mmCIF file with all atom_site columns, C-alpha atoms in Angstrom:
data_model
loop_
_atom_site.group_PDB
_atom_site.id
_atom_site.type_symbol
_atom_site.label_atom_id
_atom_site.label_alt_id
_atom_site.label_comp_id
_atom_site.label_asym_id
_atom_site.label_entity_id
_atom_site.label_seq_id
_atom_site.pdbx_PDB_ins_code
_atom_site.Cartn_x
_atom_site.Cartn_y
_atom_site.Cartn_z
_atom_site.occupancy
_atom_site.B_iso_or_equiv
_atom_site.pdbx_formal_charge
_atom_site.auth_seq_id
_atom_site.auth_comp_id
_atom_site.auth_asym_id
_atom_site.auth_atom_id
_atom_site.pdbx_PDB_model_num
ATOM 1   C CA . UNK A 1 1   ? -70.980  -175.432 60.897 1.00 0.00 ? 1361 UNK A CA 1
ATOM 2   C CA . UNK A 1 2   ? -67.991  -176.960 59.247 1.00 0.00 ? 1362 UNK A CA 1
ATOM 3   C CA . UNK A 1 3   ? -65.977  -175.031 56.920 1.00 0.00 ? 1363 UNK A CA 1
ATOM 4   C CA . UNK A 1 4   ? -67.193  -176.843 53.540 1.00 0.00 ? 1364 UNK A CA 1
ATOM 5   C CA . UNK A 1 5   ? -70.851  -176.418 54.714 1.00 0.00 ? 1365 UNK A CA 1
ATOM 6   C CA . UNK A 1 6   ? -70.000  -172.827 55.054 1.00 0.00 ? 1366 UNK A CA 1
ATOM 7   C CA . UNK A 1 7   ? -68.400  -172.791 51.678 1.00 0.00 ? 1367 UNK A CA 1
ATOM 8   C CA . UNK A 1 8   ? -71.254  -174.839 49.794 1.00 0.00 ? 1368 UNK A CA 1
ATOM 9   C CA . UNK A 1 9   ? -73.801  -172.231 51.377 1.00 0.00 ? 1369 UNK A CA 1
ATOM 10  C CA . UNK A 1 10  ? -71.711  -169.619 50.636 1.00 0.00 ? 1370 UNK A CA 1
ATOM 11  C CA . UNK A 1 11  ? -71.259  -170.588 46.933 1.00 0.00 ? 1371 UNK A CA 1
ATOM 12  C CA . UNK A 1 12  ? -75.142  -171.136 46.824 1.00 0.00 ? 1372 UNK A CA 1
ATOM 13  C CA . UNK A 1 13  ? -75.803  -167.902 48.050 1.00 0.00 ? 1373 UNK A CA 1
ATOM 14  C CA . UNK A 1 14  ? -73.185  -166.052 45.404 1.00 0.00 ? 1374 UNK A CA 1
ATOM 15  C CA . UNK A 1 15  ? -75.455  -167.824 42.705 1.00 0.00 ? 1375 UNK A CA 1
ATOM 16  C CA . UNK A 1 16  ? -78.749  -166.949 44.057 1.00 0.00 ? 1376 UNK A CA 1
ATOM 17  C CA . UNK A 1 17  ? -77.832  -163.313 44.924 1.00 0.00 ? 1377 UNK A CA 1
ATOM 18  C CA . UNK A 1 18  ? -76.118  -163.164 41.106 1.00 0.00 ? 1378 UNK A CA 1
ATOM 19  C CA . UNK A 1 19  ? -79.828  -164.409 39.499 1.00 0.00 ? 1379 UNK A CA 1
ATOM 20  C CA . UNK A 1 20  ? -81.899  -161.613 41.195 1.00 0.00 ? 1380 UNK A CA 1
ATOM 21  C CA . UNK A 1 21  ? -78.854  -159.036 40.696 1.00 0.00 ? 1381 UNK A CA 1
ATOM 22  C CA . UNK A 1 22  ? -79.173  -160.363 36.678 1.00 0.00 ? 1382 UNK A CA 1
ATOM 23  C CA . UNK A 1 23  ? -83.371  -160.110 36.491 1.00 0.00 ? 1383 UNK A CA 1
ATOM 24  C CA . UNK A 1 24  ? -82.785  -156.532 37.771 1.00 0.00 ? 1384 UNK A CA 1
ATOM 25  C CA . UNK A 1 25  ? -80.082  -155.267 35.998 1.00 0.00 ? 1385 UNK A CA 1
ATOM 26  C CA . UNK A 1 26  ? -78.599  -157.803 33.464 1.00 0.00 ? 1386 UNK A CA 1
ATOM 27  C CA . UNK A 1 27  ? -75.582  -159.893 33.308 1.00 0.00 ? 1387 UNK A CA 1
ATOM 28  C CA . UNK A 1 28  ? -73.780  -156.668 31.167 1.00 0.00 ? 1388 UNK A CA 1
ATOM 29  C CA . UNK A 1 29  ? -74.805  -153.941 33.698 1.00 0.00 ? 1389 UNK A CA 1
ATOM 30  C CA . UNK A 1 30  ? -73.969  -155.766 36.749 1.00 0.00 ? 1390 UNK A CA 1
ATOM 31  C CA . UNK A 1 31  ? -70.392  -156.252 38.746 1.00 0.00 ? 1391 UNK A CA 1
ATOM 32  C CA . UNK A 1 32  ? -69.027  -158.562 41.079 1.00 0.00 ? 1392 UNK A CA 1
ATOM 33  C CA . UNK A 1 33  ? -69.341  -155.728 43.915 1.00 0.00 ? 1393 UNK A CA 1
ATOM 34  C CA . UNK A 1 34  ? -73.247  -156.044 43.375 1.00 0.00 ? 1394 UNK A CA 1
ATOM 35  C CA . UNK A 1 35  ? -73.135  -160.137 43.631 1.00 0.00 ? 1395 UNK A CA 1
ATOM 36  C CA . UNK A 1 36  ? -71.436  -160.356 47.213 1.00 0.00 ? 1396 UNK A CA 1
ATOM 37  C CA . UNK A 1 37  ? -73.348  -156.613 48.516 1.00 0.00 ? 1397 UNK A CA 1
ATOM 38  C CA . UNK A 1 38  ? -77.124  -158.886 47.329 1.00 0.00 ? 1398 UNK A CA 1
ATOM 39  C CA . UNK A 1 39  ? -75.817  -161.915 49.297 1.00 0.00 ? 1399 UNK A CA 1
ATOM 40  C CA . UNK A 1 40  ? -74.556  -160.351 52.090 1.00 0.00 ? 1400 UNK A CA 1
ATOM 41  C CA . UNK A 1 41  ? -70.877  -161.811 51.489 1.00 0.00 ? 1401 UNK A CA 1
ATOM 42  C CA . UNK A 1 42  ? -67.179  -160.259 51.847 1.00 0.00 ? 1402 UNK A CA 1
ATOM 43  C CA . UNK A 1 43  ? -66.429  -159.114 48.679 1.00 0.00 ? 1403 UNK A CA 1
ATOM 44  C CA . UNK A 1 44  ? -63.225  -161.192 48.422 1.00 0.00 ? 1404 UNK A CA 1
ATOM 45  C CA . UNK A 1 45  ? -64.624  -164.057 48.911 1.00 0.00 ? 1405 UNK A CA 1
ATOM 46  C CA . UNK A 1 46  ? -66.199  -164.666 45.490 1.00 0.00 ? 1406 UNK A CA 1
ATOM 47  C CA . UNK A 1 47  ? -62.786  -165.459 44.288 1.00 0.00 ? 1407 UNK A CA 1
ATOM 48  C CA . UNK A 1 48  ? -63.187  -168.501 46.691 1.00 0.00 ? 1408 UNK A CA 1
ATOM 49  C CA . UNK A 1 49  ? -65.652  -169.822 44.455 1.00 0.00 ? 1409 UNK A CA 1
ATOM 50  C CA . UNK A 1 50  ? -65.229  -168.612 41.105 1.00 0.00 ? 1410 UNK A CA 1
ATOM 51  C CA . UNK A 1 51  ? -62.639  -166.953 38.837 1.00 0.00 ? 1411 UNK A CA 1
ATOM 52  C CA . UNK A 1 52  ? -65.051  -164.348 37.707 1.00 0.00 ? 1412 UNK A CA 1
ATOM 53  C CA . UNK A 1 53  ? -68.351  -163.034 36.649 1.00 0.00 ? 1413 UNK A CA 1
ATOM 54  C CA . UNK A 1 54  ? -68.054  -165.867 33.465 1.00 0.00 ? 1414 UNK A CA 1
ATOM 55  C CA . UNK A 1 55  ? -67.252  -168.703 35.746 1.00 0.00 ? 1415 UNK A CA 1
ATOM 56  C CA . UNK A 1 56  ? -70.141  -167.767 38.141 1.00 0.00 ? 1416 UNK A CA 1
ATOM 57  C CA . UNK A 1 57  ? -72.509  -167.495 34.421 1.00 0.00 ? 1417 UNK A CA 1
ATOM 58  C CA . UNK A 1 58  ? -71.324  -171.187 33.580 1.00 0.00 ? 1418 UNK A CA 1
ATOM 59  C CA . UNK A 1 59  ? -71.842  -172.857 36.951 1.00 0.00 ? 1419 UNK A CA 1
ATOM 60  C CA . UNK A 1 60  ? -75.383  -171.294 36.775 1.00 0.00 ? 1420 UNK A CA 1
ATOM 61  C CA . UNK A 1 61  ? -75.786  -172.832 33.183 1.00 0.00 ? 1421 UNK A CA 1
ATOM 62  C CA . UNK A 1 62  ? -74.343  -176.235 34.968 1.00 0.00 ? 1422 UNK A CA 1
ATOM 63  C CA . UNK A 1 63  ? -76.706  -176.137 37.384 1.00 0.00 ? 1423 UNK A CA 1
ATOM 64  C CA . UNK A 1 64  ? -79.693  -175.684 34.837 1.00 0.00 ? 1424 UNK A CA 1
ATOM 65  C CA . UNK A 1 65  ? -78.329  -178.442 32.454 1.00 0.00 ? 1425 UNK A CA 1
ATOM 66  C CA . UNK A 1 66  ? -78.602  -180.844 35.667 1.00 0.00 ? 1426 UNK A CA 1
ATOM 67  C CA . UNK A 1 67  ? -81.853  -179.927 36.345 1.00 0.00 ? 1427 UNK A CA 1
ATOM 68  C CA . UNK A 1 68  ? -82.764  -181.150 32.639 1.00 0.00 ? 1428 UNK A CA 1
ATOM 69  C CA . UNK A 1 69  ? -80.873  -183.772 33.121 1.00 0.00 ? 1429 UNK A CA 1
ATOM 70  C CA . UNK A 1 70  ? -82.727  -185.332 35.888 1.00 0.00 ? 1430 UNK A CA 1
ATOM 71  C CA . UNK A 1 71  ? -85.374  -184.848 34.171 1.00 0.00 ? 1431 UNK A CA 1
ATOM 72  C CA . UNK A 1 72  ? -84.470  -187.140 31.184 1.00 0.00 ? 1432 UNK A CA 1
ATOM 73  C CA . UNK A 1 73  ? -83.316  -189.717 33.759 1.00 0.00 ? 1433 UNK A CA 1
ATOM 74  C CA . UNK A 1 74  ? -86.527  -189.768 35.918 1.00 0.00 ? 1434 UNK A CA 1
ATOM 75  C CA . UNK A 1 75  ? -88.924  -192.934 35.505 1.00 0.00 ? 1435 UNK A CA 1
ATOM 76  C CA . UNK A 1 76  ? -91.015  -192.736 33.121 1.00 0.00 ? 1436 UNK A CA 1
ATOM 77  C CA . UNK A 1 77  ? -89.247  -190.772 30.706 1.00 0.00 ? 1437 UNK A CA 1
ATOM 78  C CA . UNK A 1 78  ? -90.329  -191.273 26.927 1.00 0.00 ? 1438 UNK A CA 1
ATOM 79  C CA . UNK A 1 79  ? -87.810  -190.776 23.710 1.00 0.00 ? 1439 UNK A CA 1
ATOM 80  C CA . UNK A 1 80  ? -89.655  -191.969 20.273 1.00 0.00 ? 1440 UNK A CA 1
ATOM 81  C CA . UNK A 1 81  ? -90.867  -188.351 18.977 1.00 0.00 ? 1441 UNK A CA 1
ATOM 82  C CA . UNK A 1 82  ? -93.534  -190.282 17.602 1.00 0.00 ? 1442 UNK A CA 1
ATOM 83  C CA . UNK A 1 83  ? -95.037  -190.489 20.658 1.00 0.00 ? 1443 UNK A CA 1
ATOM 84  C CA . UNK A 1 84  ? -96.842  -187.041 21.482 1.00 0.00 ? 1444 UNK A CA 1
ATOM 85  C CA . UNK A 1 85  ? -96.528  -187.442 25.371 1.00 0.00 ? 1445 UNK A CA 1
ATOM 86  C CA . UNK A 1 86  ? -92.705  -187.880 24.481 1.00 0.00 ? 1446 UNK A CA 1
ATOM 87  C CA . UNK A 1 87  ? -92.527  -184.644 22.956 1.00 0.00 ? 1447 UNK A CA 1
ATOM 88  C CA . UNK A 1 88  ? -95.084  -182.891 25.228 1.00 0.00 ? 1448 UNK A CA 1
ATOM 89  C CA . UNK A 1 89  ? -92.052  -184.335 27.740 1.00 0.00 ? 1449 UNK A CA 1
ATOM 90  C CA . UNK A 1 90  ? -89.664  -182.151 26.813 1.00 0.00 ? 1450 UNK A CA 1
ATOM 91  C CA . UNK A 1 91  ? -91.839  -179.380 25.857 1.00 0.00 ? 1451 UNK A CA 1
ATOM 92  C CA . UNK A 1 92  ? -92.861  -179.052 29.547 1.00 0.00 ? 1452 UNK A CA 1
ATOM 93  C CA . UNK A 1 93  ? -89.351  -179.272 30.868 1.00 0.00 ? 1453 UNK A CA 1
ATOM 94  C CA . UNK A 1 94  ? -88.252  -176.690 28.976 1.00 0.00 ? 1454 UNK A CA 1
ATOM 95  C CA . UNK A 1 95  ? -90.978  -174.263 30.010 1.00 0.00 ? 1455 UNK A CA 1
ATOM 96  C CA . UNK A 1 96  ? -90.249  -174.647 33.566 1.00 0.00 ? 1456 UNK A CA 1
ATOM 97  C CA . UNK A 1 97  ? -86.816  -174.534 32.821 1.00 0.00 ? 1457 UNK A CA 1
ATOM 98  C CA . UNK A 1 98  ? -87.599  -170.995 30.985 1.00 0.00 ? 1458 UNK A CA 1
ATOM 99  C CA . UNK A 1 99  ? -89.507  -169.695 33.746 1.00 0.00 ? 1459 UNK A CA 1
ATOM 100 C CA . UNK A 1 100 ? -87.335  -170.779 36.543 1.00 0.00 ? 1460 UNK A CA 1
ATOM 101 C CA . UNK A 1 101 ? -83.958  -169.406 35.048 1.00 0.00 ? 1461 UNK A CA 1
ATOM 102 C CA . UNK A 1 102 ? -85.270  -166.720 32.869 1.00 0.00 ? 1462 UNK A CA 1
ATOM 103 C CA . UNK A 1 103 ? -82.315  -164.524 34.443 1.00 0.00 ? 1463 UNK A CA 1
ATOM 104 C CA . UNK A 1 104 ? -79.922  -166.958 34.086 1.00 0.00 ? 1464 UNK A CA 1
ATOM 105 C CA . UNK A 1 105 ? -80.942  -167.247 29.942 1.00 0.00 ? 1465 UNK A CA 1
ATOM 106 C CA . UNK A 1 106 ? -80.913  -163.510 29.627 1.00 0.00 ? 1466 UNK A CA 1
ATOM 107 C CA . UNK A 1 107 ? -77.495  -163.488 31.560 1.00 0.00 ? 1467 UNK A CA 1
ATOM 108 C CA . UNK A 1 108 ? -76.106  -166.510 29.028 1.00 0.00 ? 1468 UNK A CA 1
ATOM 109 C CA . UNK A 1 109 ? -77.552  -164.380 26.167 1.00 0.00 ? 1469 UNK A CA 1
ATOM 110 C CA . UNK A 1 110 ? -75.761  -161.309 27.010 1.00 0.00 ? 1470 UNK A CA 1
ATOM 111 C CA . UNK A 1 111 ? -72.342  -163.339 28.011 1.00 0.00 ? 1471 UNK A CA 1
ATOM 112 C CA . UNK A 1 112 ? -72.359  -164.536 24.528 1.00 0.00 ? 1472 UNK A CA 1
ATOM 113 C CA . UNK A 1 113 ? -72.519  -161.630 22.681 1.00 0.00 ? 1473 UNK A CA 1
ATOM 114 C CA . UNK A 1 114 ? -69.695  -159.687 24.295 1.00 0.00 ? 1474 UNK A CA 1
ATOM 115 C CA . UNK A 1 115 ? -67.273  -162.627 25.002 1.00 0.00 ? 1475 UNK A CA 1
ATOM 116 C CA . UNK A 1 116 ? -66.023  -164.865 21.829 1.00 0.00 ? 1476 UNK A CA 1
ATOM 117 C CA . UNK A 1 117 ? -64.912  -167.721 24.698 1.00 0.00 ? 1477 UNK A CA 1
ATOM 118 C CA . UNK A 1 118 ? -68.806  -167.256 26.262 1.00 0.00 ? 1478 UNK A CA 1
ATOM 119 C CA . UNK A 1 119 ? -70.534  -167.892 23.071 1.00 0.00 ? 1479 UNK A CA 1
ATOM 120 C CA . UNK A 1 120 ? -68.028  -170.742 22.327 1.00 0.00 ? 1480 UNK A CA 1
ATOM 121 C CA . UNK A 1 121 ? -69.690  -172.009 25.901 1.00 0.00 ? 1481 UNK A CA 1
ATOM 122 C CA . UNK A 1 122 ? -73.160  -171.579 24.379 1.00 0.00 ? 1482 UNK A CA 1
ATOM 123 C CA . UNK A 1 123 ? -72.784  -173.324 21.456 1.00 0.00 ? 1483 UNK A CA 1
ATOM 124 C CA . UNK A 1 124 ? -70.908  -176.356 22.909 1.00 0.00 ? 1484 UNK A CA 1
ATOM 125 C CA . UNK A 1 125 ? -74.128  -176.339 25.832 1.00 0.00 ? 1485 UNK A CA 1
ATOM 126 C CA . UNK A 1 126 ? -76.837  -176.373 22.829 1.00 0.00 ? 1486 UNK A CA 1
ATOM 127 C CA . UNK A 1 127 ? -74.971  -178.777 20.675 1.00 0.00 ? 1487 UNK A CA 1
ATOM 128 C CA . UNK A 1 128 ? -74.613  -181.582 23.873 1.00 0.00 ? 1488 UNK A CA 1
ATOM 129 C CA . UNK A 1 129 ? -78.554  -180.616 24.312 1.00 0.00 ? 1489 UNK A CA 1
ATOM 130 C CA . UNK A 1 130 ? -79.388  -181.250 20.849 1.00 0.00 ? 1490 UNK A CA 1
ATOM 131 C CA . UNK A 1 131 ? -77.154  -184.303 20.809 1.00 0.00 ? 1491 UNK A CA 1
ATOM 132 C CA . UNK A 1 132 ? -78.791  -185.731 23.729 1.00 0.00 ? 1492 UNK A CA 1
ATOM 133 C CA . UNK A 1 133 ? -82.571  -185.985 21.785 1.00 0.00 ? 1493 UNK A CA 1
ATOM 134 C CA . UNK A 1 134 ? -81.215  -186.864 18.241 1.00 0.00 ? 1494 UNK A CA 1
ATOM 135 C CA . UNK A 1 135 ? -82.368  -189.956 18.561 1.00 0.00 ? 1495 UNK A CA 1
ATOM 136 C CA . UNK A 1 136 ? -85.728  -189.293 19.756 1.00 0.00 ? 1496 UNK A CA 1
ATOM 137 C CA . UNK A 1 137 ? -86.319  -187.180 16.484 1.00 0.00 ? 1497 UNK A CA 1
ATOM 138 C CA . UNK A 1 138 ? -84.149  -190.115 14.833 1.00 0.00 ? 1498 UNK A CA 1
ATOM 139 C CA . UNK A 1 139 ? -87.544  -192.252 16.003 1.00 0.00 ? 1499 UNK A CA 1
ATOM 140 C CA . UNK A 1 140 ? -90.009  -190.295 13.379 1.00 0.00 ? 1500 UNK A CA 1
ATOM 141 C CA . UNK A 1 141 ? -88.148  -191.469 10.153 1.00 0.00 ? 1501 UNK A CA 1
ATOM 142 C CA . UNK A 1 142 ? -87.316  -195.315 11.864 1.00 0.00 ? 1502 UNK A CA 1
ATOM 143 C CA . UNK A 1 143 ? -91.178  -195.449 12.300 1.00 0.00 ? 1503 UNK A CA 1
ATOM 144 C CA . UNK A 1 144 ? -91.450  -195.038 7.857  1.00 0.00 ? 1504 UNK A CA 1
ATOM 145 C CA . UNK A 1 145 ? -92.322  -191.201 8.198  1.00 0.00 ? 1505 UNK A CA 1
ATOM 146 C CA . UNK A 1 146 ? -90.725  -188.374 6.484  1.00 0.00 ? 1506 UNK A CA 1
ATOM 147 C CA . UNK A 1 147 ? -88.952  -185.598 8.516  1.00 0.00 ? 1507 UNK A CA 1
ATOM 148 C CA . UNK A 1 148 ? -89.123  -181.798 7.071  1.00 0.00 ? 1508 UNK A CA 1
ATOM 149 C CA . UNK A 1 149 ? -85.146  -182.236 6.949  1.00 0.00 ? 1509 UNK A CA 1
ATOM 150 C CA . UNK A 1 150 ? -82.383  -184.280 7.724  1.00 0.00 ? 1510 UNK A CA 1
ATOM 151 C CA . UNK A 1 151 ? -82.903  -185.465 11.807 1.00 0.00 ? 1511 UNK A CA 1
ATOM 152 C CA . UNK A 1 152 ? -80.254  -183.148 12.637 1.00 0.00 ? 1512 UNK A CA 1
ATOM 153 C CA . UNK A 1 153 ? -81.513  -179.869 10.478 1.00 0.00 ? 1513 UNK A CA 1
ATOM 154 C CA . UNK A 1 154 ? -84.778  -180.740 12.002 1.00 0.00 ? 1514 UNK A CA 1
ATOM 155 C CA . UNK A 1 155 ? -83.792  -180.958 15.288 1.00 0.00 ? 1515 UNK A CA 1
ATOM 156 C CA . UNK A 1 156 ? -82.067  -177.033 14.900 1.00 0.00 ? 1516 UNK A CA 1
ATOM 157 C CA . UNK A 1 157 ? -85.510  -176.083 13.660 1.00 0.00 ? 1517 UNK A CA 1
ATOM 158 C CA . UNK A 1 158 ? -87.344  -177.492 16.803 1.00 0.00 ? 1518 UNK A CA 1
ATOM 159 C CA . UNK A 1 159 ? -85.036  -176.185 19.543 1.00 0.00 ? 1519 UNK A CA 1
ATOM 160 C CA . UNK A 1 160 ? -84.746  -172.815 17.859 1.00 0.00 ? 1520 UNK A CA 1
ATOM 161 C CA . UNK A 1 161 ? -88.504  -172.354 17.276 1.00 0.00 ? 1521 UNK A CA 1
ATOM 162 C CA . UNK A 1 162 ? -88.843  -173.716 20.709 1.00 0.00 ? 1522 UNK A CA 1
ATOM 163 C CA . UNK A 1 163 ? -86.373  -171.794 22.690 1.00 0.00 ? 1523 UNK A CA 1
ATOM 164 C CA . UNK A 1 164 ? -87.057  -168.373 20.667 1.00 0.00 ? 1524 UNK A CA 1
ATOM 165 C CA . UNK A 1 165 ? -90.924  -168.576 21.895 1.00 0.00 ? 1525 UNK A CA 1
ATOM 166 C CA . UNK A 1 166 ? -90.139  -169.135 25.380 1.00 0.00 ? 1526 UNK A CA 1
ATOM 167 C CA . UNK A 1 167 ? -87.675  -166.190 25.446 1.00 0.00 ? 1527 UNK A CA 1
ATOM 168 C CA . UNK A 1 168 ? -90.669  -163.714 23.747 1.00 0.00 ? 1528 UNK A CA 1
ATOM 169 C CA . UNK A 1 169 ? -93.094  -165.235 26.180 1.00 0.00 ? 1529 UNK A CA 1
ATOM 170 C CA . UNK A 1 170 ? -91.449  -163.198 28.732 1.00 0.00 ? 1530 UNK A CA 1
ATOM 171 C CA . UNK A 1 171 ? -93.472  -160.027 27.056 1.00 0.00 ? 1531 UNK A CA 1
ATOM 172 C CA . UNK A 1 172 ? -96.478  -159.542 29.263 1.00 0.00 ? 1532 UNK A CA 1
ATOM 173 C CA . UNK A 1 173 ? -98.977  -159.193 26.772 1.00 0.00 ? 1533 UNK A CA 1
ATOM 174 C CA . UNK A 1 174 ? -98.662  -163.316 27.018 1.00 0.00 ? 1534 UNK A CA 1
ATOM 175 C CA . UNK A 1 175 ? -101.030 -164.057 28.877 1.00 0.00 ? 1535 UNK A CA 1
ATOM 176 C CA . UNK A 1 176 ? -100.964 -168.213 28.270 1.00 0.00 ? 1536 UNK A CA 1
ATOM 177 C CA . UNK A 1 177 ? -100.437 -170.245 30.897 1.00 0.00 ? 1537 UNK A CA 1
ATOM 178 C CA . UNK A 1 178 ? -97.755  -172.885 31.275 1.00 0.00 ? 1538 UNK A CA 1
ATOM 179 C CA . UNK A 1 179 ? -100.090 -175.779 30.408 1.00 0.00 ? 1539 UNK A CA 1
ATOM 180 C CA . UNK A 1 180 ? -101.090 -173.819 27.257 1.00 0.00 ? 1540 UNK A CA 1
ATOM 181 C CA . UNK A 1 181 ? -97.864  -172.949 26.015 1.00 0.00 ? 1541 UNK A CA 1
ATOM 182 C CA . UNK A 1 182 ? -96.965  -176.658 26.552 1.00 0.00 ? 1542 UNK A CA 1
ATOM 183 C CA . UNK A 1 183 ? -99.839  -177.949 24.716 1.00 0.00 ? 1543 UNK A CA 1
ATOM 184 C CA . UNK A 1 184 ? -99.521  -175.492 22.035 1.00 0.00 ? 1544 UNK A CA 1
ATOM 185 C CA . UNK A 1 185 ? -96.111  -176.102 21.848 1.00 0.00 ? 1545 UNK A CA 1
ATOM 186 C CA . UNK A 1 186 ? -96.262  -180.166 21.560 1.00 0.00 ? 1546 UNK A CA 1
ATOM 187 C CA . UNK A 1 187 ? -99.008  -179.740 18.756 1.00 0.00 ? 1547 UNK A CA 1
ATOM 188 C CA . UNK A 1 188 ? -96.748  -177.553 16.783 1.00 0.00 ? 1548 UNK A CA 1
ATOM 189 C CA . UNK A 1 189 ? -93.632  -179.587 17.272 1.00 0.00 ? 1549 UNK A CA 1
ATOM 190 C CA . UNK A 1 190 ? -95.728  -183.197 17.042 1.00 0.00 ? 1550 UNK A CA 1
ATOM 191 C CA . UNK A 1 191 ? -97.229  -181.792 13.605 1.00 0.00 ? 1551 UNK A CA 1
ATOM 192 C CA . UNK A 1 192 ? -93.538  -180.603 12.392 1.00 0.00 ? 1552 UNK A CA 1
ATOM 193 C CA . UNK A 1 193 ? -91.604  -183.428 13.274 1.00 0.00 ? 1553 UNK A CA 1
ATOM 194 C CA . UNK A 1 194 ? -94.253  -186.091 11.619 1.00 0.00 ? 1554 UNK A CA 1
ATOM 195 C CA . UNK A 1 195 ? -96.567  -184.311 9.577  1.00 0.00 ? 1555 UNK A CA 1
ATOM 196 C CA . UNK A 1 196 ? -100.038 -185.411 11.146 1.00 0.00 ? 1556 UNK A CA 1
ATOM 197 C CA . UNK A 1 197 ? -102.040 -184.235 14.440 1.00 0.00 ? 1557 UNK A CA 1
ATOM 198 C CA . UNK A 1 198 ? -102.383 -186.583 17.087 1.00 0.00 ? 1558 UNK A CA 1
#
C-alpha cells in the first residue's frame, strides 16, 4: 500500500473511531488519547491529519455538508417550495443526515458552546445551508403567495423547527419511523411556507 493510501485510510479511520468515541462519551468528555486507542492508531499520528480535536470536529462537519451536497446536485433534484415533493426533498435528506451523524451533531453542539471560534464555525455552516435554499423558499412568494415572514426570517423558522425536532427525536419514546417523520415533517413545513395542504 502506498503511503497516501495509508494516510487516506488512516485519516478515515481517526474520523470513524472519533464518531463512536463521541456517541459514547461526547465530544466534551472525550480526548485525543481515546480517538487513536478506538482506531487502533499511534497516538502521534493524529497530528498527521489534524491540528486537534476542533479540526478533526470540522472535517467531520465537511464531510456531512458534502453528503448534502450531493444530494442537491443529484438528478432529479426539485427547488420551487411550492412544490411539496421539493420540500419533502430536503425533509428526507435531512433525516438521514440526522440519523447517520447524530454523533457528529451532538459533537458540533457541544464544540460550540465551549469554543467562541467553534460556534463562529457553526454559524458560518448554517448560514451557507440556509443560503443555499433561499431561493427555493424565494419560489412561494414568486408563485403570488404570502410567506409567514420575510423569505429569509422564514427560512430561520423552517431550519430551526426542522433541525430542533430531529435532535429531540433522538428520545426513545419516538417511536416514528423515518418515512413518518418525513411526511409529517413536509406537511408541516408545506403548510408553513404557503399556507394551504397539498
Amino acid at each position: 500500500m502506498k503511503r497516501k493510501e495509508r494516510a487516506a485510510e488512516t485519516e478515515a479511520a481517526l474520523k470513524a473511531a472519533a464518531k463512536r468515541v463521541f456517541a459514547e462519551r461526547g465530544y466534551l468528555n472525550t480526548k485525543i488519547a481515546d480517538i487513536t486507542a478506538e482506531a487502533g492508531r499511534a497516538a502521534g499520528s493524529f497530528y498527521n491529519h489534524f491540528a486537534g480535536k476542533e479540526a478533526l470536529l470540522e472535517a467531520l462537519l465537511a464531510d456531512m455538508a458534502t453528503e448534502g451536497d450531493s444530494a442537491a446536485s443529484a438528478p432529479g433534484h426539485l427547488s420551487d417550495f411550492t412544490d411539496p415533493e421539493a420540500v419533502r426533498q430536503h425533509i428526507e435528506v435531512s433525516v438521514r443526515l440526522y440519523r447517520e451523524h447524530a454523533a457528529t451533531i451532538r459533537a458540533v453542539q457541544e464544540a460550540a458552546l465551549v469554543s467562541e471560534n467553534f460556534a463562529g464555525t457553526l454559524a458560518r455552516f448554517a448560514g451557507s445551508e440556509m443560503a443555499d435554499i433561499l431561493g427555493h423558499v424565494t419560489c412561494v412568494t414568486d408563485a403570488g403567495r404570502r410567506l409567514p415572514a420575510p423569505p429569509e426570517t422564514a427560512l430561520r423558522m423552517v431550519y430551526s423547527l426542522v433541525h430542533a425536532f430531529l435532535q429531540i427525536r433522538r428520545q426513545p419514546a419516538d417511536a416514528l419511523s423515518d418515512e413518518e417523520v418525513t411526511e409529517a415533517l413536509t406537511r408541516f413545513v408545506y403548510r408553513g411556507l404557503n399556507g394551504c395542504d397539498f
